[in-house]
mmCIF file with all atom_site columns, C-alpha atoms in Angstrom:
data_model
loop_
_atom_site.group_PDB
_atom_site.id
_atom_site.type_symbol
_atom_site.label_atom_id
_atom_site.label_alt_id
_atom_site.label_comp_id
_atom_site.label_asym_id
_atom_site.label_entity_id
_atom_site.label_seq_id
_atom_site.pdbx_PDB_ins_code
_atom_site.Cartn_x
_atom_site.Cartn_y
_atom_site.Cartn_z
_atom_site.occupancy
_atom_site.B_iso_or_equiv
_atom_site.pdbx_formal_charge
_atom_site.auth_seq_id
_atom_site.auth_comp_id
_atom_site.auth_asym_id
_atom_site.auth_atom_id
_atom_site.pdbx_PDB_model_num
ATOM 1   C CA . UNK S 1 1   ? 122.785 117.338 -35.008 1.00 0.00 ? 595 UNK S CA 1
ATOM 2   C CA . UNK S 1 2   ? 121.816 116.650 -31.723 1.00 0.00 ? 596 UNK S CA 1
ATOM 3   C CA . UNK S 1 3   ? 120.848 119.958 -30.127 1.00 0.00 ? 597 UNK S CA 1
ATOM 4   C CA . UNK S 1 4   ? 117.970 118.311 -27.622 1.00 0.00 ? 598 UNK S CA 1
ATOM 5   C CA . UNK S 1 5   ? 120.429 115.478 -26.201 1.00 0.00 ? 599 UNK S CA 1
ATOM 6   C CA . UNK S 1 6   ? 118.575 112.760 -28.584 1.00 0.00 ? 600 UNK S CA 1
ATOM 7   C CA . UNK S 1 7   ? 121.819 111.496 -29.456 1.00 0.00 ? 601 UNK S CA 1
ATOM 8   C CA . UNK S 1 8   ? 123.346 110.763 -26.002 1.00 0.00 ? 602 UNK S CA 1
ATOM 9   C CA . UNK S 1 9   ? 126.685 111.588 -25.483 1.00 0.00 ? 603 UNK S CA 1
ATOM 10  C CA . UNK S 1 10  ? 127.377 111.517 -21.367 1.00 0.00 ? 604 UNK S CA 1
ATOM 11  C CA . UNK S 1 11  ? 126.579 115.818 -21.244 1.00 0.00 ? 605 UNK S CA 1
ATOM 12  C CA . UNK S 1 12  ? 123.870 116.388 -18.824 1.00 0.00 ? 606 UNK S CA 1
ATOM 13  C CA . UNK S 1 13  ? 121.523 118.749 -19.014 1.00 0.00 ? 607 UNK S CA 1
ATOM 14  C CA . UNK S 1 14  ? 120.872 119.196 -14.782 1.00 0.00 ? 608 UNK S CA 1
ATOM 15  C CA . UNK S 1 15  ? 118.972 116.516 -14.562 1.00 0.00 ? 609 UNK S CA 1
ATOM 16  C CA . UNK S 1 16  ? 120.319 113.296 -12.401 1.00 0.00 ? 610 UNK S CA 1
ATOM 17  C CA . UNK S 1 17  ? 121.049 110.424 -15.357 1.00 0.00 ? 611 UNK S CA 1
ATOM 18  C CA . UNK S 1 18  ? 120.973 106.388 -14.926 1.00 0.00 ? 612 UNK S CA 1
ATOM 19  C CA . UNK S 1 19  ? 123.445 105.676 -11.872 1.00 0.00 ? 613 UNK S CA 1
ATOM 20  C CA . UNK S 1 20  ? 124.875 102.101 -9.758  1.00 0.00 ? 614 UNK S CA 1
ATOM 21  C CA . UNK S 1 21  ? 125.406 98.986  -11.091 1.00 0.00 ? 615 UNK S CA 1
ATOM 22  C CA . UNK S 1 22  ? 126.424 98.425  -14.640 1.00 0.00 ? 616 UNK S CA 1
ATOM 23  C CA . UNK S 1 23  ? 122.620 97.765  -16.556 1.00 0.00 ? 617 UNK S CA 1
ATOM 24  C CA . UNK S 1 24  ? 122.369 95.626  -19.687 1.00 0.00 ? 618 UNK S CA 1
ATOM 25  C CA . UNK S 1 25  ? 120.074 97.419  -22.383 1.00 0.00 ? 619 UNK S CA 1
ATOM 26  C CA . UNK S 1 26  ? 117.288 95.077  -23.262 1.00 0.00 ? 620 UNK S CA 1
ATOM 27  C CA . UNK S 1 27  ? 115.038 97.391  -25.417 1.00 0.00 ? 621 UNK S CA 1
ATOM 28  C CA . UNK S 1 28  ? 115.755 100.838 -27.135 1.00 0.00 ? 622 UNK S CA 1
ATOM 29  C CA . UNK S 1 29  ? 113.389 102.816 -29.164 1.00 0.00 ? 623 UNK S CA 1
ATOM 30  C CA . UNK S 1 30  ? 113.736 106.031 -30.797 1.00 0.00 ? 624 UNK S CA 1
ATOM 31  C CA . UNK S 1 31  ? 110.951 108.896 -31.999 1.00 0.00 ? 625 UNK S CA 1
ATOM 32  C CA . UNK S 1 32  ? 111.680 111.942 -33.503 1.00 0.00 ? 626 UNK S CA 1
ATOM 33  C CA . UNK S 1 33  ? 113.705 113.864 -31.342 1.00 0.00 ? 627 UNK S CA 1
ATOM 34  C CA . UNK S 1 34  ? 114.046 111.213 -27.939 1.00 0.00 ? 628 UNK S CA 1
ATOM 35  C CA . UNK S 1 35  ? 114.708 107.653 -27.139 1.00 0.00 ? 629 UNK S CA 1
ATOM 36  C CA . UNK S 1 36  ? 113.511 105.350 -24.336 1.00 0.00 ? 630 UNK S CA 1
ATOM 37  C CA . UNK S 1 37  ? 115.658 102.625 -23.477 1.00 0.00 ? 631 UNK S CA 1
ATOM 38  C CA . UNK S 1 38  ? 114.532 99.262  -21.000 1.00 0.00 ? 632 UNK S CA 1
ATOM 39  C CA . UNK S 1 39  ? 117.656 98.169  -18.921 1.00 0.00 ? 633 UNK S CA 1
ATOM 40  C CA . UNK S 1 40  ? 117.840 94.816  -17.254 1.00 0.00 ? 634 UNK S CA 1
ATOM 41  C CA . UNK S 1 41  ? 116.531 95.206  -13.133 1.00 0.00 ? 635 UNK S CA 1
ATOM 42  C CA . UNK S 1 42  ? 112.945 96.668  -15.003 1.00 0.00 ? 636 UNK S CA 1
ATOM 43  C CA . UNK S 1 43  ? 114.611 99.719  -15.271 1.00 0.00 ? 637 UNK S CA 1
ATOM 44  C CA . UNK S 1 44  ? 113.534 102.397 -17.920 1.00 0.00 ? 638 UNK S CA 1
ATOM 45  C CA . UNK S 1 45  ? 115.428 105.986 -18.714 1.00 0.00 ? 639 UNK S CA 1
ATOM 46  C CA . UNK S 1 46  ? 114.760 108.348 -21.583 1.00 0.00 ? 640 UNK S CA 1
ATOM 47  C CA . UNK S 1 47  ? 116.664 111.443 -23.470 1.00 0.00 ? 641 UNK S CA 1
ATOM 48  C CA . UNK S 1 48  ? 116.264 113.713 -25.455 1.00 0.00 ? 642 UNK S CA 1
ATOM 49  C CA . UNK S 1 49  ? 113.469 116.222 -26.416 1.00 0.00 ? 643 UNK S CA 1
ATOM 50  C CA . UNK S 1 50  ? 110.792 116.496 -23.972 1.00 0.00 ? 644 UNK S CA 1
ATOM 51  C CA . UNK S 1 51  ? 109.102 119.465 -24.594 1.00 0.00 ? 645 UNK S CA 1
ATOM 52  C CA . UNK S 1 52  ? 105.810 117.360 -24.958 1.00 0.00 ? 646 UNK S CA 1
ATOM 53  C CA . UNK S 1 53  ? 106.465 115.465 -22.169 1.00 0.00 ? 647 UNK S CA 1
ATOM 54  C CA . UNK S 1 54  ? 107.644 112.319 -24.554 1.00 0.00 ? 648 UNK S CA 1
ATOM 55  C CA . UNK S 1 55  ? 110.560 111.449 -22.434 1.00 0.00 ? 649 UNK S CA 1
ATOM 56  C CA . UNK S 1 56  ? 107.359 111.139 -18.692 1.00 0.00 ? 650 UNK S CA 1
ATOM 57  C CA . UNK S 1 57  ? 109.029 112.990 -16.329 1.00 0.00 ? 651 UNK S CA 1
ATOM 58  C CA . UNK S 1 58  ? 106.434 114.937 -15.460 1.00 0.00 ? 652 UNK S CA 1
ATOM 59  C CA . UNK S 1 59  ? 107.924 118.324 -17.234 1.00 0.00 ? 653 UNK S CA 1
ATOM 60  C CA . UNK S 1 60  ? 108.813 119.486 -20.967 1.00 0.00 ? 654 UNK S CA 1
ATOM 61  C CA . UNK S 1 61  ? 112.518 119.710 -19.598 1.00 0.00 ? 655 UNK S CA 1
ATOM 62  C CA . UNK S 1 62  ? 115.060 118.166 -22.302 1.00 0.00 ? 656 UNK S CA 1
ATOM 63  C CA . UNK S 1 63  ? 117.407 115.393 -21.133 1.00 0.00 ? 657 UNK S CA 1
ATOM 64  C CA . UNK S 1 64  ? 120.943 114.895 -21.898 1.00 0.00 ? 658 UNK S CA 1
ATOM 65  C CA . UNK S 1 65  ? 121.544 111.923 -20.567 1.00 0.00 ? 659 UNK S CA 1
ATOM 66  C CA . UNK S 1 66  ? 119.646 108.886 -20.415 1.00 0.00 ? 660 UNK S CA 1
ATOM 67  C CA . UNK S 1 67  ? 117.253 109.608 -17.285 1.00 0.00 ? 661 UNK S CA 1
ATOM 68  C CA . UNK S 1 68  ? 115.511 107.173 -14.865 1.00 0.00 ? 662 UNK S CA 1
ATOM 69  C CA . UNK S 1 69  ? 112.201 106.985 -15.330 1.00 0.00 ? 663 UNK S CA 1
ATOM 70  C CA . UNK S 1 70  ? 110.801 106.903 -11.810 1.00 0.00 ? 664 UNK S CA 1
ATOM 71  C CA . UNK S 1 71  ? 107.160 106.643 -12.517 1.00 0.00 ? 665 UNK S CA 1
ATOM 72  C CA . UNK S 1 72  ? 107.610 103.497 -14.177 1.00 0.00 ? 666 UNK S CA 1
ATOM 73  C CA . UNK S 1 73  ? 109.885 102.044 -11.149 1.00 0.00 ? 667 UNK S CA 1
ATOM 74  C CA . UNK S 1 74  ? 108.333 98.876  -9.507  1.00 0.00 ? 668 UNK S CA 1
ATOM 75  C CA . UNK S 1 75  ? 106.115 98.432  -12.789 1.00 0.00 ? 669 UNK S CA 1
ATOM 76  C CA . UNK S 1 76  ? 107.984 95.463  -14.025 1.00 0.00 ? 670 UNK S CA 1
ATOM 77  C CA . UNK S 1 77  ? 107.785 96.821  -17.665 1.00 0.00 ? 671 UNK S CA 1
ATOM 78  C CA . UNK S 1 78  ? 108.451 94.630  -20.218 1.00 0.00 ? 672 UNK S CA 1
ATOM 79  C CA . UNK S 1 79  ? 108.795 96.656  -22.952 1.00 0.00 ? 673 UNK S CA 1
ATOM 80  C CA . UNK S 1 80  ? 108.658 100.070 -24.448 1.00 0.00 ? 674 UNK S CA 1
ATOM 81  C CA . UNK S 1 81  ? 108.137 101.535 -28.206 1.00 0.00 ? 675 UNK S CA 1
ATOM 82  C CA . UNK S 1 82  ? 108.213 105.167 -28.899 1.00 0.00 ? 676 UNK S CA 1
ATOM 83  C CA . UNK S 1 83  ? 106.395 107.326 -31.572 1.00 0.00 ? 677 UNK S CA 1
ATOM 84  C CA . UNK S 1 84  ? 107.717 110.686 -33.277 1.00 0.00 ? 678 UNK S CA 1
ATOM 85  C CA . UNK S 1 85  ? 106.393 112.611 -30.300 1.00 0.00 ? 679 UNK S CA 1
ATOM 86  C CA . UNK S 1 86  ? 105.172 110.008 -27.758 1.00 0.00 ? 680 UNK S CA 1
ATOM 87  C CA . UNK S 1 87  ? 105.914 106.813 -25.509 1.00 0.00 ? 681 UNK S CA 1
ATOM 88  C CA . UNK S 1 88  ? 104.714 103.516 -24.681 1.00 0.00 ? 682 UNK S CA 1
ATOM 89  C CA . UNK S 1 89  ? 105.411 100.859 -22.019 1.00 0.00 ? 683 UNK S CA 1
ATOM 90  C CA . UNK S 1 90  ? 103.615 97.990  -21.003 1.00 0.00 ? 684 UNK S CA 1
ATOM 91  C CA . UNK S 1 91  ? 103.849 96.131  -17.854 1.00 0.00 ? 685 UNK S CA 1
ATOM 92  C CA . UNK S 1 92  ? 103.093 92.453  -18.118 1.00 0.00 ? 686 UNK S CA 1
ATOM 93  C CA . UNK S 1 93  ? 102.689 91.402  -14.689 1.00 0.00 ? 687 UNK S CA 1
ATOM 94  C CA . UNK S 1 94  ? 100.161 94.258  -14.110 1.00 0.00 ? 688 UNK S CA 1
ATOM 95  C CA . UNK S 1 95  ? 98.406  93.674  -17.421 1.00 0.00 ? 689 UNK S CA 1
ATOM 96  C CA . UNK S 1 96  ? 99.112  97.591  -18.094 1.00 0.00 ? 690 UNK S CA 1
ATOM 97  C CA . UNK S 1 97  ? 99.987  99.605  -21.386 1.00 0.00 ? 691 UNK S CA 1
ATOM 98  C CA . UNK S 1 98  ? 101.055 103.017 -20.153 1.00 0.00 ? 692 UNK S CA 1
ATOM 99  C CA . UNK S 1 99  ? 101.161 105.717 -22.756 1.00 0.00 ? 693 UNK S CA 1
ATOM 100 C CA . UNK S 1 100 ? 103.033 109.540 -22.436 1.00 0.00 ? 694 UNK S CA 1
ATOM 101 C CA . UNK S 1 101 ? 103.553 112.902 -24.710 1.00 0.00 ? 695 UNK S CA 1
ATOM 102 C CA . UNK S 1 102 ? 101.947 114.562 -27.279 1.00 0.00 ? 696 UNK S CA 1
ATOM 103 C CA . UNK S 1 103 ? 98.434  114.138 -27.446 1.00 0.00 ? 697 UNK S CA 1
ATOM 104 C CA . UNK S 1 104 ? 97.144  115.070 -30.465 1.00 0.00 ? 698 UNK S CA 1
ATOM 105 C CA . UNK S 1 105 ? 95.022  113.240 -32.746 1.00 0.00 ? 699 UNK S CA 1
ATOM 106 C CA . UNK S 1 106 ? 94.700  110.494 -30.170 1.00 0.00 ? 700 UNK S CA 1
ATOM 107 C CA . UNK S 1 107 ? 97.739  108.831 -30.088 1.00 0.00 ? 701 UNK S CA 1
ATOM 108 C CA . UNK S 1 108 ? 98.480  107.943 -26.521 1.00 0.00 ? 702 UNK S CA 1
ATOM 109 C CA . UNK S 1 109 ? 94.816  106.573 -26.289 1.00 0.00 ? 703 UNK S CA 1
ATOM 110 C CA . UNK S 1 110 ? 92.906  107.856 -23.107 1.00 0.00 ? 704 UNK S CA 1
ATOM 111 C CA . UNK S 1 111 ? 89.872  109.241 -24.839 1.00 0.00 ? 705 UNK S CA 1
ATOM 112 C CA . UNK S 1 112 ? 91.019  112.850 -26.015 1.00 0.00 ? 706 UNK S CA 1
ATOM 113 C CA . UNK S 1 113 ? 94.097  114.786 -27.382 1.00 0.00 ? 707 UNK S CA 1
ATOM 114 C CA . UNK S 1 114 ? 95.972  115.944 -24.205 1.00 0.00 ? 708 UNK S CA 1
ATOM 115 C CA . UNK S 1 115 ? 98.971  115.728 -23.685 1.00 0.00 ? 709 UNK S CA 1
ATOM 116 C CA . UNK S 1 116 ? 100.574 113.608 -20.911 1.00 0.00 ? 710 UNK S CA 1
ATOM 117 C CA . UNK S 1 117 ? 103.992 114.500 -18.771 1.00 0.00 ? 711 UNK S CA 1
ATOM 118 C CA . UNK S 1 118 ? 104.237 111.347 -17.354 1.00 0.00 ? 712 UNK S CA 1
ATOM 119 C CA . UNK S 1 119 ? 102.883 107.828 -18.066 1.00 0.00 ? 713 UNK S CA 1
ATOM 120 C CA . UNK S 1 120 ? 99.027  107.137 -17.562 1.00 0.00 ? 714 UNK S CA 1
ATOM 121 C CA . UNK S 1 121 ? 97.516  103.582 -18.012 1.00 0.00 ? 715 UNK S CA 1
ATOM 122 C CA . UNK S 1 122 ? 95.496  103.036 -20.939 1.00 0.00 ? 716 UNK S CA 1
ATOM 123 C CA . UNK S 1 123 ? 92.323  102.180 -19.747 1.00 0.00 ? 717 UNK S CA 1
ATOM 124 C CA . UNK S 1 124 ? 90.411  100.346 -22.685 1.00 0.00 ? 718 UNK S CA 1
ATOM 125 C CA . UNK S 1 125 ? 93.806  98.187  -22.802 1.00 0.00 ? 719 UNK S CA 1
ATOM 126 C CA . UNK S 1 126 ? 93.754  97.423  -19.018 1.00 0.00 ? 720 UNK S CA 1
ATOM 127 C CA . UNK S 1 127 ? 94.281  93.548  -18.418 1.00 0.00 ? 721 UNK S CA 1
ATOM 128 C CA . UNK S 1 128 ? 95.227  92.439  -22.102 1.00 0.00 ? 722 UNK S CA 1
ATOM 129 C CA . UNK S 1 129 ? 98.091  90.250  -22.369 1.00 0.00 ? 723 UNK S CA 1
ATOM 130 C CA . UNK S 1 130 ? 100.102 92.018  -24.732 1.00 0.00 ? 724 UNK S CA 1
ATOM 131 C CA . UNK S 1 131 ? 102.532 90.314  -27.261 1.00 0.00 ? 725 UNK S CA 1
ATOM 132 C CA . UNK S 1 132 ? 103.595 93.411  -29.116 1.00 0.00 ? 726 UNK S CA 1
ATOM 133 C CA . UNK S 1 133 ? 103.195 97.025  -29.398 1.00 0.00 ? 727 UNK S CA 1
ATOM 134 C CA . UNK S 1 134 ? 104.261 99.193  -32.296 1.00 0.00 ? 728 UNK S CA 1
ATOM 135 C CA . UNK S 1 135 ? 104.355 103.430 -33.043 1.00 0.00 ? 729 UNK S CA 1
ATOM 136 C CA . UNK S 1 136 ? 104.427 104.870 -35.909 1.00 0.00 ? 730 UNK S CA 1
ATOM 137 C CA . UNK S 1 137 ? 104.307 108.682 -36.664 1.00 0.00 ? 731 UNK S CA 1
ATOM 138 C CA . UNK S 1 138 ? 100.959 109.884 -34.573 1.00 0.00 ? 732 UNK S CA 1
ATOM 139 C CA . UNK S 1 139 ? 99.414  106.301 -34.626 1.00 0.00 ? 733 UNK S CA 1
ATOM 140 C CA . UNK S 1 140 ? 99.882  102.890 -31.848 1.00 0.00 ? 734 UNK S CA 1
ATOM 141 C CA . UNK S 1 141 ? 98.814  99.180  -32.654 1.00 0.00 ? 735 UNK S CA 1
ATOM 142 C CA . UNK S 1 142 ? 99.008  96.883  -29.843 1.00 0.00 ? 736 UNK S CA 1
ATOM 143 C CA . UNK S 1 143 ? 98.753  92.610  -30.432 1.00 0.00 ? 737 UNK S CA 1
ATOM 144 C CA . UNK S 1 144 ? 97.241  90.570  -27.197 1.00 0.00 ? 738 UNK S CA 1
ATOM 145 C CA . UNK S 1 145 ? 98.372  87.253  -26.762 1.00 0.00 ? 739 UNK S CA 1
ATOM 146 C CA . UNK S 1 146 ? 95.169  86.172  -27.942 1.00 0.00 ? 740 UNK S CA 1
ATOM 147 C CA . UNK S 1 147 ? 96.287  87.584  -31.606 1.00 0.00 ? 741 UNK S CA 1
ATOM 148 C CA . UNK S 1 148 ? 93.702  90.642  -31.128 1.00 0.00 ? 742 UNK S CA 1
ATOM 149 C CA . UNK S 1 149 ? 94.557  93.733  -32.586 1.00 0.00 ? 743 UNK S CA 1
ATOM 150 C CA . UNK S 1 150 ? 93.948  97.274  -31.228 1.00 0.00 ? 744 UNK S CA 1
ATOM 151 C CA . UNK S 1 151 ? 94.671  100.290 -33.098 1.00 0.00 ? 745 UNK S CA 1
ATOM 152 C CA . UNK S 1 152 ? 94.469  104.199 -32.442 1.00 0.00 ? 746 UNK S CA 1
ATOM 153 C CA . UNK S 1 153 ? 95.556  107.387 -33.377 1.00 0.00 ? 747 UNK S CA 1
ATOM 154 C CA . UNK S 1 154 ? 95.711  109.843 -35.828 1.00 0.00 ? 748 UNK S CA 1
ATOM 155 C CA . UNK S 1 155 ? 94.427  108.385 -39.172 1.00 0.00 ? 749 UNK S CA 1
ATOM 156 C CA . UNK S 1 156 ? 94.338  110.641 -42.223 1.00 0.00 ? 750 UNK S CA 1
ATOM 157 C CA . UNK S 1 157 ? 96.000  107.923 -44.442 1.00 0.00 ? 751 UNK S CA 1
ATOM 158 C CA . UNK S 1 158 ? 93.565  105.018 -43.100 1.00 0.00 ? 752 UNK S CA 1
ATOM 159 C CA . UNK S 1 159 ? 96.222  103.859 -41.245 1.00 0.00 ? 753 UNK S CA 1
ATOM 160 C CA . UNK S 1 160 ? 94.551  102.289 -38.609 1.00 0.00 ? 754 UNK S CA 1
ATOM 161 C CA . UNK S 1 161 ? 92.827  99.497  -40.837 1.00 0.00 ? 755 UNK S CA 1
ATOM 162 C CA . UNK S 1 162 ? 89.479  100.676 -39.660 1.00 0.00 ? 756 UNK S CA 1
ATOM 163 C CA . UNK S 1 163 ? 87.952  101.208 -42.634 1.00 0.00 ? 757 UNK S CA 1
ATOM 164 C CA . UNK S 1 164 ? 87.646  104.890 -42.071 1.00 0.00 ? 758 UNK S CA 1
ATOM 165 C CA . UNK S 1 165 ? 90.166  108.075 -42.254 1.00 0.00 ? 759 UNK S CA 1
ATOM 166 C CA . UNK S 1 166 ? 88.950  108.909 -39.183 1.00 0.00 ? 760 UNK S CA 1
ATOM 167 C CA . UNK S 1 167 ? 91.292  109.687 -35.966 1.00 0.00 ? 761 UNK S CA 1
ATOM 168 C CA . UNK S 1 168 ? 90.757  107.316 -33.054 1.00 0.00 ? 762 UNK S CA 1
ATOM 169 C CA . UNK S 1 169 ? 91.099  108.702 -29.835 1.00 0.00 ? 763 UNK S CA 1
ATOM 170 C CA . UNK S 1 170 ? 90.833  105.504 -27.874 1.00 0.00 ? 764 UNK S CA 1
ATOM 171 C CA . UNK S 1 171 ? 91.777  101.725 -29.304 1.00 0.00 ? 765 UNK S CA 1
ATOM 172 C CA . UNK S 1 172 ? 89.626  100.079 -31.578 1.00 0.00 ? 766 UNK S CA 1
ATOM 173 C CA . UNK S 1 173 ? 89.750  95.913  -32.734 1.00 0.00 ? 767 UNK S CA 1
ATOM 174 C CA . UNK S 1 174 ? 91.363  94.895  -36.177 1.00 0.00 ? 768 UNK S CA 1
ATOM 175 C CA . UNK S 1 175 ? 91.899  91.522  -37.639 1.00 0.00 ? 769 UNK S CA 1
ATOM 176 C CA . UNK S 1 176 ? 96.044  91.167  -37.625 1.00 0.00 ? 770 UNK S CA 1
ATOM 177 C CA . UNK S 1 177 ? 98.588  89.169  -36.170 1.00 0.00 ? 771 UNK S CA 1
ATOM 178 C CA . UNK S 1 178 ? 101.710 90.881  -36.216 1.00 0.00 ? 772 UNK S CA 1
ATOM 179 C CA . UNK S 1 179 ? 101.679 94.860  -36.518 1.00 0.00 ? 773 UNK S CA 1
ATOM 180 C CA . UNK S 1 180 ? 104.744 97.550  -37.790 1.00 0.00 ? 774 UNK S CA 1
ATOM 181 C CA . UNK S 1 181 ? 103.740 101.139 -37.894 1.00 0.00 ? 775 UNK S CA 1
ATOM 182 C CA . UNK S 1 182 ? 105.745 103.317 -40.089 1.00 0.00 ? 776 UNK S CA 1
ATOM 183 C CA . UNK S 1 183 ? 105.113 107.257 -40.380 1.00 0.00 ? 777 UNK S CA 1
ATOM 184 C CA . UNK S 1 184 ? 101.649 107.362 -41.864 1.00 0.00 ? 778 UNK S CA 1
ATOM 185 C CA . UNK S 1 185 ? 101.497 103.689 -42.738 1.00 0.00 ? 779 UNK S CA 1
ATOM 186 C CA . UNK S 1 186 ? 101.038 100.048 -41.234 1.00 0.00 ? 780 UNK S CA 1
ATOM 187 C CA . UNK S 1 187 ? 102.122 96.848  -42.364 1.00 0.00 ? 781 UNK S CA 1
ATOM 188 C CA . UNK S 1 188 ? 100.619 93.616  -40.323 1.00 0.00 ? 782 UNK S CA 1
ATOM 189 C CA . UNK S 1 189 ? 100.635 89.381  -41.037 1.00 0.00 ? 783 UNK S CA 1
ATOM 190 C CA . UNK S 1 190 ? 98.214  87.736  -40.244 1.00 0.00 ? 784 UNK S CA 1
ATOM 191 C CA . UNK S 1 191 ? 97.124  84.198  -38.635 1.00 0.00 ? 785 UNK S CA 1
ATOM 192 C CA . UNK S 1 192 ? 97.421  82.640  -42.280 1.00 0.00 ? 786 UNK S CA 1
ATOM 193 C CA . UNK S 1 193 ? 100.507 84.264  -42.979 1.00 0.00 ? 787 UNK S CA 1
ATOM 194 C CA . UNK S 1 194 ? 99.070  86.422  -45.528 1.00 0.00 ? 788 UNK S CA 1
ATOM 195 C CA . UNK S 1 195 ? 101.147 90.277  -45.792 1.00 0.00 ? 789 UNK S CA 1
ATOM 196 C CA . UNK S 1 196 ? 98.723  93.548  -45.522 1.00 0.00 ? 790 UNK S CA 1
ATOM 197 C CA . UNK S 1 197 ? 99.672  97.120  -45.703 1.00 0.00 ? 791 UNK S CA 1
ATOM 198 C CA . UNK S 1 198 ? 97.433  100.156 -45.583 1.00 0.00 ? 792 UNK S CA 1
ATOM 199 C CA . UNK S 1 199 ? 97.840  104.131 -45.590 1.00 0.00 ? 793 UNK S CA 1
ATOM 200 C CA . UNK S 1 200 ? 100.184 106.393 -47.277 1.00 0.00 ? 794 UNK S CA 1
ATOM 201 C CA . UNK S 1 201 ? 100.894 104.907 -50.017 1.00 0.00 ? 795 UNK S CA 1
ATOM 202 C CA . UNK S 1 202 ? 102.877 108.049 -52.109 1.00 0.00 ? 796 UNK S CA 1
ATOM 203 C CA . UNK S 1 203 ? 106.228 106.837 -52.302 1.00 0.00 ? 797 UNK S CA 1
ATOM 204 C CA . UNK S 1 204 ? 104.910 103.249 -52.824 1.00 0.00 ? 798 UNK S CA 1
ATOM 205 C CA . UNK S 1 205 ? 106.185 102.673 -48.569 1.00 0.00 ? 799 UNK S CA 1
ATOM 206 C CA . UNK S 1 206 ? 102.904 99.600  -48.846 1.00 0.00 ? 800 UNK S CA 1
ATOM 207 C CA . UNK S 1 207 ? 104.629 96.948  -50.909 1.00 0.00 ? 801 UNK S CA 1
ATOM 208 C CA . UNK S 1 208 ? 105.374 97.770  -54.681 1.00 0.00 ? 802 UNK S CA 1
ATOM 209 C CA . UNK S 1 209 ? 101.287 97.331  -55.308 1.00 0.00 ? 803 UNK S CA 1
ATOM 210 C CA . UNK S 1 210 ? 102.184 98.981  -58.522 1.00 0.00 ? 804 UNK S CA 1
ATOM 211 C CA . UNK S 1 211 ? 99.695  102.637 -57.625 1.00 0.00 ? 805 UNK S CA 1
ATOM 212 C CA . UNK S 1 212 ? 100.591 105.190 -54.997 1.00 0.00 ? 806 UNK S CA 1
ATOM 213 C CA . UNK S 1 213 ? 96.808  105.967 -53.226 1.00 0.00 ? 807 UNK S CA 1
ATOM 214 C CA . UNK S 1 214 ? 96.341  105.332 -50.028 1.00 0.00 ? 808 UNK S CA 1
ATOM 215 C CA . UNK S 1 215 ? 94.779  102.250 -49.178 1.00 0.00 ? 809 UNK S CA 1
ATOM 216 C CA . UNK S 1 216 ? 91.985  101.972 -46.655 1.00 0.00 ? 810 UNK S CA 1
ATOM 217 C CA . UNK S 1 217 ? 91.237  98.756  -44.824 1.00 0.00 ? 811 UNK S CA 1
#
């Protein structure tokens, strides 16, 4: 079923969707109910749900069609990730993760749990060079080019590889290399090759470590 437009199908819901020349699709992410796409010209649309203001245009309005993301244009974004509820982009020129949506638990990284209707820079990531970003459920990690790893978000499962289960409302340093967030777990590689996975751990979704606990980095 597709009743908020996440699966898009050329229907519009009122709102104006990607128009002019034909746009290659670089990048496409989906969360739980919408999908952000990057198109070639540094162009970026979403569709979908937006009723927590996952899809940044600056309302809760559900999209149809893929939609231009105008607060992004002249950005140069580079790429773009999506959680269940939530958004990422990052502009590599600027030096610039932006982060949109639900709020809770931390997960778009400014500091609190609000939620955000269009994208806002994330200040404590402001002039990395970032080599890749991933979203899981309610959780972000973000690699610099510099193989530094930032994590945040909600973290009931110890998901974040801090050593805690607590939340994180702003990004906090872990040793990785390469990040993938699932929904309440992360998997990461790091300089020495070596494969880690911590969190949820129920349905054995860390490896086949033989228990089903969550692990806590």
């Amino acid at each position: 079923m597709a009743e908020e437009g996440q699966i898009q199908t050329g229907s519009s819901s009122g709102s104006e969707a990607v128009t002019g020349p034909i746009r290659r699709v670089l990048l496409i992410s989906a969360g739980a109910s919408h999908s952000v796409a990057l198109l070639s010209g540094n162009v970026v649309c979403s569709w979908g749900r937006g009723e927590d203001g996952q899809l940044g245009h600056g309302d809760a309005e559900d999209r149809f069609s893929p939609t231009q993301l105008s607060a992004l244009d002249g950005q140069e974004i580079v790429s773009v990730n999506s959680g269940a509820d939530h958004t990422t982009a990052y502009s590599e020129s600027k030096m610039q993760v932006y982060s949109w949506g639900w709020g809770d638990f931390g997960r778009l990284g400014h500091g609190n749990s609000s939620d955000l209707f269009s994208p806002q820079p994330i200040k404590a990531l402001q002039g990395l060079r970032i080599k890749q970003i991933a979203c899981g459920d309610s959780h972000c990690l973000a690699v610099t080019m510099d193989g530094e790893v930032q994590s945040w978000g909600r973290n009931q499962n110890g998901q974040l590889g801090l050593g805690t289960m607590e939340d994180s409302l702003v990004p906090r340093k872990i040793e990785a290399f390469k990040i993938s967030g699932g929904w309440r777990h992360t998997m990461a590689v790091t300089t020495d090759g070596k494969l880690f996975g911590w969190g949820w751990n129920k349905v054995h979704s860390i490896l086949s470590f033989g228990f089903s606990q969550s692990i806590i980095l």
